[in-house]
Amino acid sequence: MQFHLFNKQDNSNHKKRIKMKIGVTGATGQLGRMVVDKLKEKVSANSVVALVRNPEKAAGMGVEVRSFDYNQSENLALSLQGIDKLLLISSNEIGQRAKQHANIIHAAKQAGVQWIVYTSLLHADKSTLSLAGEHLATEEALKESGIPYTLLRNGWYTENYTASIAGALAAGAFVGSAGDGKISSAPRMDFAEAAAIVLTSEGHAGKVYELAGDQYYTLKDLAAEISKQTGKELPYQNLPESEYARILKSIGLPETFALAIAGWDVSASHDDLFDNSGQLSALLGRSTTPLSQVVADALAAK
C-alpha cells in the first residue's frame, strides 16, 4: 500500500533538484521527522519517501509516504521499489534490531537500492554498551550485502538526559550511575542534519563516521548547568547501578528497560559516550549545539 501526500509546489531555486529517490525508515520517529525536514531543505520534496509503520501518523509531512513495517519482511522489497538511497534508522525494538535490520537489508538488495546509510552506535566496535551487539550485527550484514553503505555511528542524544530535568528538579537531585564519565552528546537535530548532508552529497560511500558533540560534560556538569539556568541548586548524586535501576523502576519504567538504562550509565562512566574527533561538526560545517542551549530548550518546553 502506498500513500501519496504532497505540499504546495515549491518553486524555490536554491534547492538541489535530483531525480534520485531517498527513502527514510522510521520517518515518523523523533529523529526520522527531523531528517525528512532537513532533506526537504536540500532537495525537492518529491525526491523524499517516508517509510513508516503507521502511514496515518505521517499526514502533513509533505512527502510520499509508504507503509513499511520492519517485521513484515515479505512486504519490504515492494515498499523499497524505486528507492535509490536509503537511510536505515535503527529500530527502537531492542532485542529485535538485528533481525529487523537484516530483513531490510535483504529487501533493499532485492529492490535494487544503490546505497544504504545506517545510524549505528558511537564506537560500536569497542563499546561496552549493551546496544552495541545488534549494531555490529547490522554493520556486518551491510558488509556482506554487497550494497555500498555508510555508517553514521551516532553518539548519545543530549535529550536522553535533558528529558529527566523536570523529574530531577522535583526530586531535588539529578541521579545516575555515570560517575565522572565524559559524555560527548549532541541534540537529535544535529545528527539529523548530518544524515541529510551525507544523503545529499558525494564521497561518503564506504565511510564510517564517529559522530559526537564537540564539547564533553559529566552528569555533575549537567546538574550544574541546570542549577545555573533555573536558580535552583541541583546536585548530581551518583548511585550504584542496582540502586539507580531500582529508582527507575519505582517511577514506572519496566524492569528490563530500567536495568538497561542503568547499565548504559555505567558504560558512560567508562567514557563509552566520549569522542573528540570532531567528525560531526566537520560534516555540519559548524560547531555542534552546546549543552547550555539544549538545557535552555528543555526548560522552555516544560
PDB file of C-alpha atoms in Angstrom:
ATOM      1  CA  MET A   1       0.000   0.000   0.000  1.00  0.00           C
ATOM      2  CA  GLN A   2       1.266   3.461  -0.847  1.00  0.00           C
ATOM      3  CA  PHE A   3       0.091   6.831   0.386  1.00  0.00           C
ATOM      4  CA  HIS A   4       0.931   9.960  -1.569  1.00  0.00           C
ATOM      5  CA  LEU A   5       0.925  13.241   0.333  1.00  0.00           C
ATOM      6  CA  PHE A   6       2.045  16.464  -1.300  1.00  0.00           C
ATOM      7  CA  ASN A   7       2.730  20.023  -0.210  1.00  0.00           C
ATOM      8  CA  LYS A   8       2.033  23.025  -2.378  1.00  0.00           C
ATOM      9  CA  GLN A   9       4.511  23.260  -5.205  1.00  0.00           C
ATOM     10  CA  ASP A  10       7.883  24.504  -4.057  1.00  0.00           C
ATOM     11  CA  ASN A  11       9.366  26.968  -6.504  1.00  0.00           C
ATOM     12  CA  SER A  12      12.493  27.910  -4.540  1.00  0.00           C
ATOM     13  CA  ASN A  13      15.512  27.844  -6.794  1.00  0.00           C
ATOM     14  CA  HIS A  14      18.113  27.232  -4.110  1.00  0.00           C
ATOM     15  CA  LYS A  15      17.120  23.617  -3.601  1.00  0.00           C
ATOM     16  CA  LYS A  16      19.026  20.914  -5.435  1.00  0.00           C
ATOM     17  CA  ARG A  17      16.774  19.143  -7.910  1.00  0.00           C
ATOM     18  CA  ILE A  18      17.594  15.461  -8.097  1.00  0.00           C
ATOM     19  CA  LYS A  19      15.859  12.574  -9.766  1.00  0.00           C
ATOM     20  CA  MET A  20      17.026  10.016  -7.238  1.00  0.00           C
ATOM     21  CA  LYS A  21      14.622   8.874  -4.548  1.00  0.00           C
ATOM     22  CA  ILE A  22      15.787   8.995  -0.932  1.00  0.00           C
ATOM     23  CA  GLY A  23      13.951   6.688   1.476  1.00  0.00           C
ATOM     24  CA  VAL A  24      13.930   7.283   5.229  1.00  0.00           C
ATOM     25  CA  THR A  25      12.872   4.421   7.500  1.00  0.00           C
ATOM     26  CA  GLY A  26      11.220   5.210  10.809  1.00  0.00           C
ATOM     27  CA  ALA A  27      10.309   8.589   9.347  1.00  0.00           C
ATOM     28  CA  THR A  28       7.648   9.375  11.956  1.00  0.00           C
ATOM     29  CA  GLY A  29      10.082   8.861  14.831  1.00  0.00           C
ATOM     30  CA  GLN A  30      11.788  11.744  16.594  1.00  0.00           C
ATOM     31  CA  LEU A  31      14.967  11.509  14.503  1.00  0.00           C
ATOM     32  CA  GLY A  32      13.210  10.481  11.284  1.00  0.00           C
ATOM     33  CA  ARG A  33      10.911  13.513  11.183  1.00  0.00           C
ATOM     34  CA  MET A  34      13.888  15.815  11.614  1.00  0.00           C
ATOM     35  CA  VAL A  35      15.801  14.091   8.818  1.00  0.00           C
ATOM     36  CA  VAL A  36      12.838  14.441   6.448  1.00  0.00           C
ATOM     37  CA  ASP A  37      12.565  18.146   7.272  1.00  0.00           C
ATOM     38  CA  LYS A  38      16.300  18.659   6.690  1.00  0.00           C
ATOM     39  CA  LEU A  39      16.163  16.745   3.400  1.00  0.00           C
ATOM     40  CA  LYS A  40      13.316  18.967   2.199  1.00  0.00           C
ATOM     41  CA  GLU A  41      15.610  21.965   2.721  1.00  0.00           C
ATOM     42  CA  LYS A  42      18.159  20.403   0.364  1.00  0.00           C
ATOM     43  CA  VAL A  43      16.184  18.561  -2.315  1.00  0.00           C
ATOM     44  CA  SER A  44      12.712  18.579  -3.798  1.00  0.00           C
ATOM     45  CA  ALA A  45      10.095  17.045  -1.515  1.00  0.00           C
ATOM     46  CA  ASN A  46       9.213  14.774  -4.447  1.00  0.00           C
ATOM     47  CA  SER A  47      12.624  13.119  -4.018  1.00  0.00           C
ATOM     48  CA  VAL A  48      11.930  12.009  -0.432  1.00  0.00           C
ATOM     49  CA  VAL A  49       9.973   8.936   0.641  1.00  0.00           C
ATOM     50  CA  ALA A  50       8.887   8.406   4.250  1.00  0.00           C
ATOM     51  CA  LEU A  51       8.871   4.697   5.108  1.00  0.00           C
ATOM     52  CA  VAL A  52       6.653   4.252   8.157  1.00  0.00           C
ATOM     53  CA  ARG A  53       4.824   1.604  10.132  1.00  0.00           C
ATOM     54  CA  ASN A  54       1.664   3.697  10.517  1.00  0.00           C
ATOM     55  CA  PRO A  55       1.122   5.907   7.434  1.00  0.00           C
ATOM     56  CA  GLU A  56      -1.657   7.811   9.194  1.00  0.00           C
ATOM     57  CA  LYS A  57       0.948   9.308  11.547  1.00  0.00           C
ATOM     58  CA  ALA A  58       2.794  10.761   8.553  1.00  0.00           C
ATOM     59  CA  ALA A  59      -0.033  13.072   7.498  1.00  0.00           C
ATOM     60  CA  GLY A  60       1.300  16.536   6.780  1.00  0.00           C
ATOM     61  CA  MET A  61       4.922  15.552   6.210  1.00  0.00           C
ATOM     62  CA  GLY A  62       4.680  16.775   2.638  1.00  0.00           C
ATOM     63  CA  VAL A  63       6.439  13.809   1.032  1.00  0.00           C
ATOM     64  CA  GLU A  64       5.461  10.454  -0.425  1.00  0.00           C
ATOM     65  CA  VAL A  65       4.594   8.014   2.352  1.00  0.00           C
ATOM     66  CA  ARG A  66       4.823   4.233   2.091  1.00  0.00           C
ATOM     67  CA  SER A  67       3.822   1.553   4.546  1.00  0.00           C
ATOM     68  CA  PHE A  68       6.966  -0.069   5.945  1.00  0.00           C
ATOM     69  CA  ASP A  69       6.921  -2.424   8.915  1.00  0.00           C
ATOM     70  CA  TYR A  70      10.357  -3.724   9.929  1.00  0.00           C
ATOM     71  CA  ASN A  71       8.779  -7.044  10.935  1.00  0.00           C
ATOM     72  CA  GLN A  72       6.866  -7.704   7.687  1.00  0.00           C
ATOM     73  CA  SER A  73       9.775  -8.929   5.613  1.00  0.00           C
ATOM     74  CA  GLU A  74       7.510 -10.121   2.792  1.00  0.00           C
ATOM     75  CA  ASN A  75       6.393  -6.545   2.007  1.00  0.00           C
ATOM     76  CA  LEU A  76       9.621  -4.593   2.458  1.00  0.00           C
ATOM     77  CA  ALA A  77      11.064  -5.074  -1.034  1.00  0.00           C
ATOM     78  CA  LEU A  78       7.863  -3.801  -2.655  1.00  0.00           C
ATOM     79  CA  SER A  79       7.929  -0.667  -0.493  1.00  0.00           C
ATOM     80  CA  LEU A  80      11.555  -0.054  -1.471  1.00  0.00           C
ATOM     81  CA  GLN A  81      10.933  -0.177  -5.223  1.00  0.00           C
ATOM     82  CA  GLY A  82      12.376   2.913  -6.882  1.00  0.00           C
ATOM     83  CA  ILE A  83      14.388   3.936  -3.822  1.00  0.00           C
ATOM     84  CA  ASP A  84      17.982   4.771  -4.787  1.00  0.00           C
ATOM     85  CA  LYS A  85      19.356   5.899  -1.426  1.00  0.00           C
ATOM     86  CA  LEU A  86      18.113   4.512   1.875  1.00  0.00           C
ATOM     87  CA  LEU A  87      18.596   5.915   5.353  1.00  0.00           C
ATOM     88  CA  LEU A  88      18.144   2.953   7.668  1.00  0.00           C
ATOM     89  CA  ILE A  89      17.329   4.427  11.078  1.00  0.00           C
ATOM     90  CA  SER A  90      17.863   1.742  13.676  1.00  0.00           C
ATOM     91  CA  SER A  91      14.739   0.160  15.116  1.00  0.00           C
ATOM     92  CA  ASN A  92      13.583   1.101  18.612  1.00  0.00           C
ATOM     93  CA  GLU A  93      12.807  -2.531  19.433  1.00  0.00           C
ATOM     94  CA  ILE A  94      15.875  -3.516  21.405  1.00  0.00           C
ATOM     95  CA  GLY A  95      16.489  -7.232  21.060  1.00  0.00           C
ATOM     96  CA  GLN A  96      14.772  -7.386  17.661  1.00  0.00           C
ATOM     97  CA  ARG A  97      17.001  -4.945  15.806  1.00  0.00           C
ATOM     98  CA  ALA A  98      19.489  -7.337  14.222  1.00  0.00           C
ATOM     99  CA  LYS A  99      16.730  -9.466  12.670  1.00  0.00           C
ATOM    100  CA  GLN A 100      14.681  -6.460  11.568  1.00  0.00           C
ATOM    101  CA  HIS A 101      17.659  -4.705  10.026  1.00  0.00           C
ATOM    102  CA  ALA A 102      18.708  -7.884   8.233  1.00  0.00           C
ATOM    103  CA  ASN A 103      15.188  -8.077   6.750  1.00  0.00           C
ATOM    104  CA  ILE A 104      15.513  -4.522   5.445  1.00  0.00           C
ATOM    105  CA  ILE A 105      18.993  -5.018   4.012  1.00  0.00           C
ATOM    106  CA  HIS A 106      17.851  -8.182   2.200  1.00  0.00           C
ATOM    107  CA  ALA A 107      14.818  -6.347   0.827  1.00  0.00           C
ATOM    108  CA  ALA A 108      16.984  -3.411  -0.249  1.00  0.00           C
ATOM    109  CA  LYS A 109      19.151  -5.757  -2.283  1.00  0.00           C
ATOM    110  CA  GLN A 110      16.062  -7.268  -3.912  1.00  0.00           C
ATOM    111  CA  ALA A 111      14.705  -3.816  -4.736  1.00  0.00           C
ATOM    112  CA  GLY A 112      17.955  -2.547  -6.226  1.00  0.00           C
ATOM    113  CA  VAL A 113      18.724   0.113  -3.616  1.00  0.00           C
ATOM    114  CA  GLN A 114      22.084   1.623  -4.579  1.00  0.00           C
ATOM    115  CA  TRP A 115      23.298   2.898  -1.205  1.00  0.00           C
ATOM    116  CA  ILE A 116      22.387   2.429   2.462  1.00  0.00           C
ATOM    117  CA  VAL A 117      23.238   4.903   5.213  1.00  0.00           C
ATOM    118  CA  TYR A 118      22.822   3.332   8.657  1.00  0.00           C
ATOM    119  CA  THR A 119      22.511   5.005  12.060  1.00  0.00           C
ATOM    120  CA  SER A 120      24.791   2.876  14.219  1.00  0.00           C
ATOM    121  CA  LEU A 121      26.331   3.487  17.662  1.00  0.00           C
ATOM    122  CA  LEU A 122      29.376   5.542  18.617  1.00  0.00           C
ATOM    123  CA  HIS A 123      32.456   3.285  18.593  1.00  0.00           C
ATOM    124  CA  ALA A 124      30.192   0.258  18.190  1.00  0.00           C
ATOM    125  CA  ASP A 125      33.201  -1.986  17.645  1.00  0.00           C
ATOM    126  CA  LYS A 126      34.600  -1.366  21.125  1.00  0.00           C
ATOM    127  CA  SER A 127      31.708  -0.011  23.182  1.00  0.00           C
ATOM    128  CA  THR A 128      30.581  -1.819  26.335  1.00  0.00           C
ATOM    129  CA  LEU A 129      27.031  -0.540  25.865  1.00  0.00           C
ATOM    130  CA  SER A 130      24.564  -3.425  25.645  1.00  0.00           C
ATOM    131  CA  LEU A 131      23.229  -1.823  22.448  1.00  0.00           C
ATOM    132  CA  ALA A 132      26.480  -2.388  20.581  1.00  0.00           C
ATOM    133  CA  GLY A 133      25.945  -6.043  19.645  1.00  0.00           C
ATOM    134  CA  GLU A 134      22.913  -5.500  17.441  1.00  0.00           C
ATOM    135  CA  HIS A 135      24.531  -2.528  15.746  1.00  0.00           C
ATOM    136  CA  LEU A 136      27.634  -4.576  14.994  1.00  0.00           C
ATOM    137  CA  ALA A 137      25.474  -7.380  13.605  1.00  0.00           C
ATOM    138  CA  THR A 138      23.808  -4.858  11.297  1.00  0.00           C
ATOM    139  CA  GLU A 139      27.146  -3.431  10.207  1.00  0.00           C
ATOM    140  CA  GLU A 140      28.284  -6.956   9.336  1.00  0.00           C
ATOM    141  CA  ALA A 141      25.075  -7.606   7.395  1.00  0.00           C
ATOM    142  CA  LEU A 142      25.702  -4.443   5.393  1.00  0.00           C
ATOM    143  CA  LYS A 143      29.251  -5.540   4.591  1.00  0.00           C
ATOM    144  CA  GLU A 144      28.015  -8.936   3.432  1.00  0.00           C
ATOM    145  CA  SER A 145      25.194  -7.481   1.326  1.00  0.00           C
ATOM    146  CA  GLY A 146      27.438  -6.020  -1.341  1.00  0.00           C
ATOM    147  CA  ILE A 147      25.418  -2.795  -1.299  1.00  0.00           C
ATOM    148  CA  PRO A 148      27.542   0.364  -0.895  1.00  0.00           C
ATOM    149  CA  TYR A 149      26.975   1.730   2.608  1.00  0.00           C
ATOM    150  CA  THR A 150      27.949   4.440   5.064  1.00  0.00           C
ATOM    151  CA  LEU A 151      27.923   4.107   8.846  1.00  0.00           C
ATOM    152  CA  LEU A 152      26.786   7.044  10.936  1.00  0.00           C
ATOM    153  CA  ARG A 153      27.872   5.914  14.380  1.00  0.00           C
ATOM    154  CA  ASN A 154      25.745   8.313  16.372  1.00  0.00           C
ATOM    155  CA  GLY A 155      26.649   9.263  19.896  1.00  0.00           C
ATOM    156  CA  TRP A 156      24.115   9.900  22.646  1.00  0.00           C
ATOM    157  CA  TYR A 157      21.317  12.374  22.098  1.00  0.00           C
ATOM    158  CA  THR A 158      21.564  15.163  24.677  1.00  0.00           C
ATOM    159  CA  GLU A 159      17.779  14.832  25.045  1.00  0.00           C
ATOM    160  CA  ASN A 160      18.356  11.403  26.594  1.00  0.00           C
ATOM    161  CA  TYR A 161      19.442  13.315  29.680  1.00  0.00           C
ATOM    162  CA  THR A 162      17.574  16.630  29.425  1.00  0.00           C
ATOM    163  CA  ALA A 163      14.286  14.696  29.310  1.00  0.00           C
ATOM    164  CA  SER A 164      14.914  13.974  33.009  1.00  0.00           C
ATOM    165  CA  ILE A 165      15.224  17.622  34.046  1.00  0.00           C
ATOM    166  CA  ALA A 166      11.646  18.050  35.301  1.00  0.00           C
ATOM    167  CA  GLY A 167      11.820  14.901  37.402  1.00  0.00           C
ATOM    168  CA  ALA A 168      15.240  15.824  38.753  1.00  0.00           C
ATOM    169  CA  LEU A 169      14.044  19.288  39.805  1.00  0.00           C
ATOM    170  CA  ALA A 170      11.018  17.746  41.513  1.00  0.00           C
ATOM    171  CA  ALA A 171      13.217  15.221  43.331  1.00  0.00           C
ATOM    172  CA  GLY A 172      15.882  17.772  44.253  1.00  0.00           C
ATOM    173  CA  ALA A 173      18.769  15.884  42.645  1.00  0.00           C
ATOM    174  CA  PHE A 174      19.927  14.550  39.296  1.00  0.00           C
ATOM    175  CA  VAL A 175      20.703  10.876  39.783  1.00  0.00           C
ATOM    176  CA  GLY A 176      22.591   8.368  37.700  1.00  0.00           C
ATOM    177  CA  SER A 177      25.465   5.890  37.610  1.00  0.00           C
ATOM    178  CA  ALA A 178      27.755   7.628  35.126  1.00  0.00           C
ATOM    179  CA  GLY A 179      30.279   8.821  37.709  1.00  0.00           C
ATOM    180  CA  ASP A 180      32.759  11.239  36.131  1.00  0.00           C
ATOM    181  CA  GLY A 181      32.358   9.702  32.683  1.00  0.00           C
ATOM    182  CA  LYS A 182      32.785  12.121  29.804  1.00  0.00           C
ATOM    183  CA  ILE A 183      29.696  12.425  27.594  1.00  0.00           C
ATOM    184  CA  SER A 184      30.070  13.914  24.102  1.00  0.00           C
ATOM    185  CA  SER A 185      26.405  14.180  23.202  1.00  0.00           C
ATOM    186  CA  ALA A 186      24.589  16.365  20.694  1.00  0.00           C
ATOM    187  CA  PRO A 187      20.881  17.006  20.126  1.00  0.00           C
ATOM    188  CA  ARG A 188      18.916  14.928  17.638  1.00  0.00           C
ATOM    189  CA  MET A 189      18.713  17.852  15.247  1.00  0.00           C
ATOM    190  CA  ASP A 190      22.498  17.879  14.788  1.00  0.00           C
ATOM    191  CA  PHE A 191      22.509  14.167  13.914  1.00  0.00           C
ATOM    192  CA  ALA A 192      19.512  14.633  11.609  1.00  0.00           C
ATOM    193  CA  GLU A 193      21.226  17.470   9.765  1.00  0.00           C
ATOM    194  CA  ALA A 194      24.386  15.387   9.366  1.00  0.00           C
ATOM    195  CA  ALA A 195      22.373  12.500   7.918  1.00  0.00           C
ATOM    196  CA  ALA A 196      20.694  14.811   5.415  1.00  0.00           C
ATOM    197  CA  ILE A 197      24.060  16.243   4.393  1.00  0.00           C
ATOM    198  CA  VAL A 198      25.528  12.780   3.822  1.00  0.00           C
ATOM    199  CA  LEU A 199      22.486  11.645   1.827  1.00  0.00           C
ATOM    200  CA  THR A 200      22.627  14.660  -0.495  1.00  0.00           C
ATOM    201  CA  SER A 201      26.371  14.996  -1.096  1.00  0.00           C
ATOM    202  CA  GLU A 202      29.144  12.917  -2.625  1.00  0.00           C
ATOM    203  CA  GLY A 203      32.114  10.998  -1.299  1.00  0.00           C
ATOM    204  CA  HIS A 204      30.588   9.214   1.698  1.00  0.00           C
ATOM    205  CA  ALA A 205      30.255   5.633   0.444  1.00  0.00           C
ATOM    206  CA  GLY A 206      32.393   3.239   2.470  1.00  0.00           C
ATOM    207  CA  LYS A 207      32.967   5.778   5.243  1.00  0.00           C
ATOM    208  CA  VAL A 208      32.495   5.196   8.967  1.00  0.00           C
ATOM    209  CA  TYR A 209      31.718   8.377  10.879  1.00  0.00           C
ATOM    210  CA  GLU A 210      32.060   8.549  14.662  1.00  0.00           C
ATOM    211  CA  LEU A 211      29.581  11.318  15.434  1.00  0.00           C
ATOM    212  CA  ALA A 212      29.554  13.168  18.740  1.00  0.00           C
ATOM    213  CA  GLY A 213      29.316  16.629  20.238  1.00  0.00           C
ATOM    214  CA  ASP A 214      32.313  18.946  20.248  1.00  0.00           C
ATOM    215  CA  GLN A 215      32.309  19.501  23.999  1.00  0.00           C
ATOM    216  CA  TYR A 216      32.015  16.800  26.615  1.00  0.00           C
ATOM    217  CA  TYR A 217      30.375  17.075  30.019  1.00  0.00           C
ATOM    218  CA  THR A 218      29.796  14.879  33.044  1.00  0.00           C
ATOM    219  CA  LEU A 219      26.426  14.460  34.728  1.00  0.00           C
ATOM    220  CA  LYS A 220      27.767  16.677  37.502  1.00  0.00           C
ATOM    221  CA  ASP A 221      28.357  19.346  34.859  1.00  0.00           C
ATOM    222  CA  LEU A 222      24.833  18.832  33.542  1.00  0.00           C
ATOM    223  CA  ALA A 223      23.370  19.269  37.030  1.00  0.00           C
ATOM    224  CA  ALA A 224      25.421  22.436  37.462  1.00  0.00           C
ATOM    225  CA  GLU A 225      24.128  23.837  34.161  1.00  0.00           C
ATOM    226  CA  ILE A 226      20.539  23.126  35.186  1.00  0.00           C
ATOM    227  CA  SER A 227      21.212  24.821  38.539  1.00  0.00           C
ATOM    228  CA  LYS A 228      22.665  27.850  36.782  1.00  0.00           C
ATOM    229  CA  GLN A 229      19.713  28.256  34.433  1.00  0.00           C
ATOM    230  CA  THR A 230      16.956  27.612  36.976  1.00  0.00           C
ATOM    231  CA  GLY A 231      18.492  29.287  40.007  1.00  0.00           C
ATOM    232  CA  LYS A 232      17.768  26.118  41.986  1.00  0.00           C
ATOM    233  CA  GLU A 233      20.588  24.108  43.494  1.00  0.00           C
ATOM    234  CA  LEU A 234      20.512  20.696  41.855  1.00  0.00           C
ATOM    235  CA  PRO A 235      23.296  18.316  42.925  1.00  0.00           C
ATOM    236  CA  TYR A 236      24.306  15.238  40.987  1.00  0.00           C
ATOM    237  CA  GLN A 237      24.009  12.067  43.037  1.00  0.00           C
ATOM    238  CA  ASN A 238      25.992   9.109  41.718  1.00  0.00           C
ATOM    239  CA  LEU A 239      24.437   5.767  42.618  1.00  0.00           C
ATOM    240  CA  PRO A 240      25.363   2.104  42.327  1.00  0.00           C
ATOM    241  CA  GLU A 241      23.885   0.550  39.198  1.00  0.00           C
ATOM    242  CA  SER A 242      21.367  -1.558  41.128  1.00  0.00           C
ATOM    243  CA  GLU A 243      20.144   1.423  43.161  1.00  0.00           C
ATOM    244  CA  TYR A 244      19.676   3.575  40.073  1.00  0.00           C
ATOM    245  CA  ALA A 245      17.753   0.766  38.365  1.00  0.00           C
ATOM    246  CA  ARG A 246      15.537   0.454  41.465  1.00  0.00           C
ATOM    247  CA  ILE A 247      14.691   4.162  41.328  1.00  0.00           C
ATOM    248  CA  LEU A 248      13.885   3.947  37.626  1.00  0.00           C
ATOM    249  CA  LYS A 249      11.548   1.024  38.298  1.00  0.00           C
ATOM    250  CA  SER A 250       9.905   2.961  41.144  1.00  0.00           C
ATOM    251  CA  ILE A 251       8.866   5.729  38.739  1.00  0.00           C
ATOM    252  CA  GLY A 252       7.181   3.276  36.402  1.00  0.00           C
ATOM    253  CA  LEU A 253       9.809   2.042  33.961  1.00  0.00           C
ATOM    254  CA  PRO A 254       9.621  -1.652  33.044  1.00  0.00           C
ATOM    255  CA  GLU A 255      12.304  -3.644  34.858  1.00  0.00           C
ATOM    256  CA  THR A 256      14.163  -4.639  31.693  1.00  0.00           C
ATOM    257  CA  PHE A 257      14.355  -1.045  30.477  1.00  0.00           C
ATOM    258  CA  ALA A 258      15.327   0.272  33.913  1.00  0.00           C
ATOM    259  CA  LEU A 259      18.198  -2.209  34.098  1.00  0.00           C
ATOM    260  CA  ALA A 260      19.280  -1.281  30.583  1.00  0.00           C
ATOM    261  CA  ILE A 261      19.364   2.462  31.311  1.00  0.00           C
ATOM    262  CA  ALA A 262      21.359   1.925  34.498  1.00  0.00           C
ATOM    263  CA  GLY A 263      23.783  -0.269  32.562  1.00  0.00           C
ATOM    264  CA  TRP A 264      24.203   2.392  29.872  1.00  0.00           C
ATOM    265  CA  ASP A 265      25.122   4.878  32.574  1.00  0.00           C
ATOM    266  CA  VAL A 266      27.805   2.507  33.851  1.00  0.00           C
ATOM    267  CA  SER A 267      29.174   2.306  30.302  1.00  0.00           C
ATOM    268  CA  ALA A 268      29.164   6.111  30.245  1.00  0.00           C
ATOM    269  CA  SER A 269      31.302   6.044  33.365  1.00  0.00           C
ATOM    270  CA  HIS A 270      33.917   4.220  31.262  1.00  0.00           C
ATOM    271  CA  ASP A 271      33.824   7.039  28.670  1.00  0.00           C
ATOM    272  CA  ASP A 272      31.929   4.938  26.121  1.00  0.00           C
ATOM    273  CA  LEU A 273      29.940   8.058  25.215  1.00  0.00           C
ATOM    274  CA  PHE A 274      33.058  10.176  24.686  1.00  0.00           C
ATOM    275  CA  ASP A 275      34.642  11.127  21.381  1.00  0.00           C
ATOM    276  CA  ASN A 276      36.736  14.166  20.498  1.00  0.00           C
ATOM    277  CA  SER A 277      37.335  13.575  16.778  1.00  0.00           C
ATOM    278  CA  GLY A 278      35.083  16.435  15.686  1.00  0.00           C
ATOM    279  CA  GLN A 279      33.607  14.417  12.817  1.00  0.00           C
ATOM    280  CA  LEU A 280      30.047  15.593  13.455  1.00  0.00           C
ATOM    281  CA  SER A 281      30.921  19.275  13.358  1.00  0.00           C
ATOM    282  CA  ALA A 282      33.085  18.644  10.272  1.00  0.00           C
ATOM    283  CA  LEU A 283      30.056  17.230   8.459  1.00  0.00           C
ATOM    284  CA  LEU A 284      27.844  20.052   9.677  1.00  0.00           C
ATOM    285  CA  GLY A 285      30.327  22.771   8.796  1.00  0.00           C
ATOM    286  CA  ARG A 286      29.645  24.344  12.205  1.00  0.00           C
ATOM    287  CA  SER A 287      30.059  23.609  15.882  1.00  0.00           C
ATOM    288  CA  THR A 288      27.609  21.185  17.435  1.00  0.00           C
ATOM    289  CA  THR A 289      24.841  22.644  19.594  1.00  0.00           C
ATOM    290  CA  PRO A 290      26.207  23.238  23.121  1.00  0.00           C
ATOM    291  CA  LEU A 291      24.759  21.638  26.246  1.00  0.00           C
ATOM    292  CA  SER A 292      23.639  25.025  27.569  1.00  0.00           C
ATOM    293  CA  GLN A 293      21.351  25.549  24.572  1.00  0.00           C
ATOM    294  CA  VAL A 294      19.762  22.101  24.805  1.00  0.00           C
ATOM    295  CA  VAL A 295      19.140  22.616  28.525  1.00  0.00           C
ATOM    296  CA  ALA A 296      17.570  26.034  27.803  1.00  0.00           C
ATOM    297  CA  ASP A 297      15.345  24.488  25.141  1.00  0.00           C
ATOM    298  CA  ALA A 298      14.265  21.713  27.500  1.00  0.00           C
ATOM    299  CA  LEU A 299      13.420  24.207  30.259  1.00  0.00           C
ATOM    300  CA  ALA A 300      11.473  26.389  27.822  1.00  0.00           C
ATOM    301  CA  ALA A 301       9.427  23.357  26.749  1.00  0.00           C
ATOM    302  CA  LYS A 302       8.460  22.375  30.303  1.00  0.00           C
TER     303      LYS A 302
END
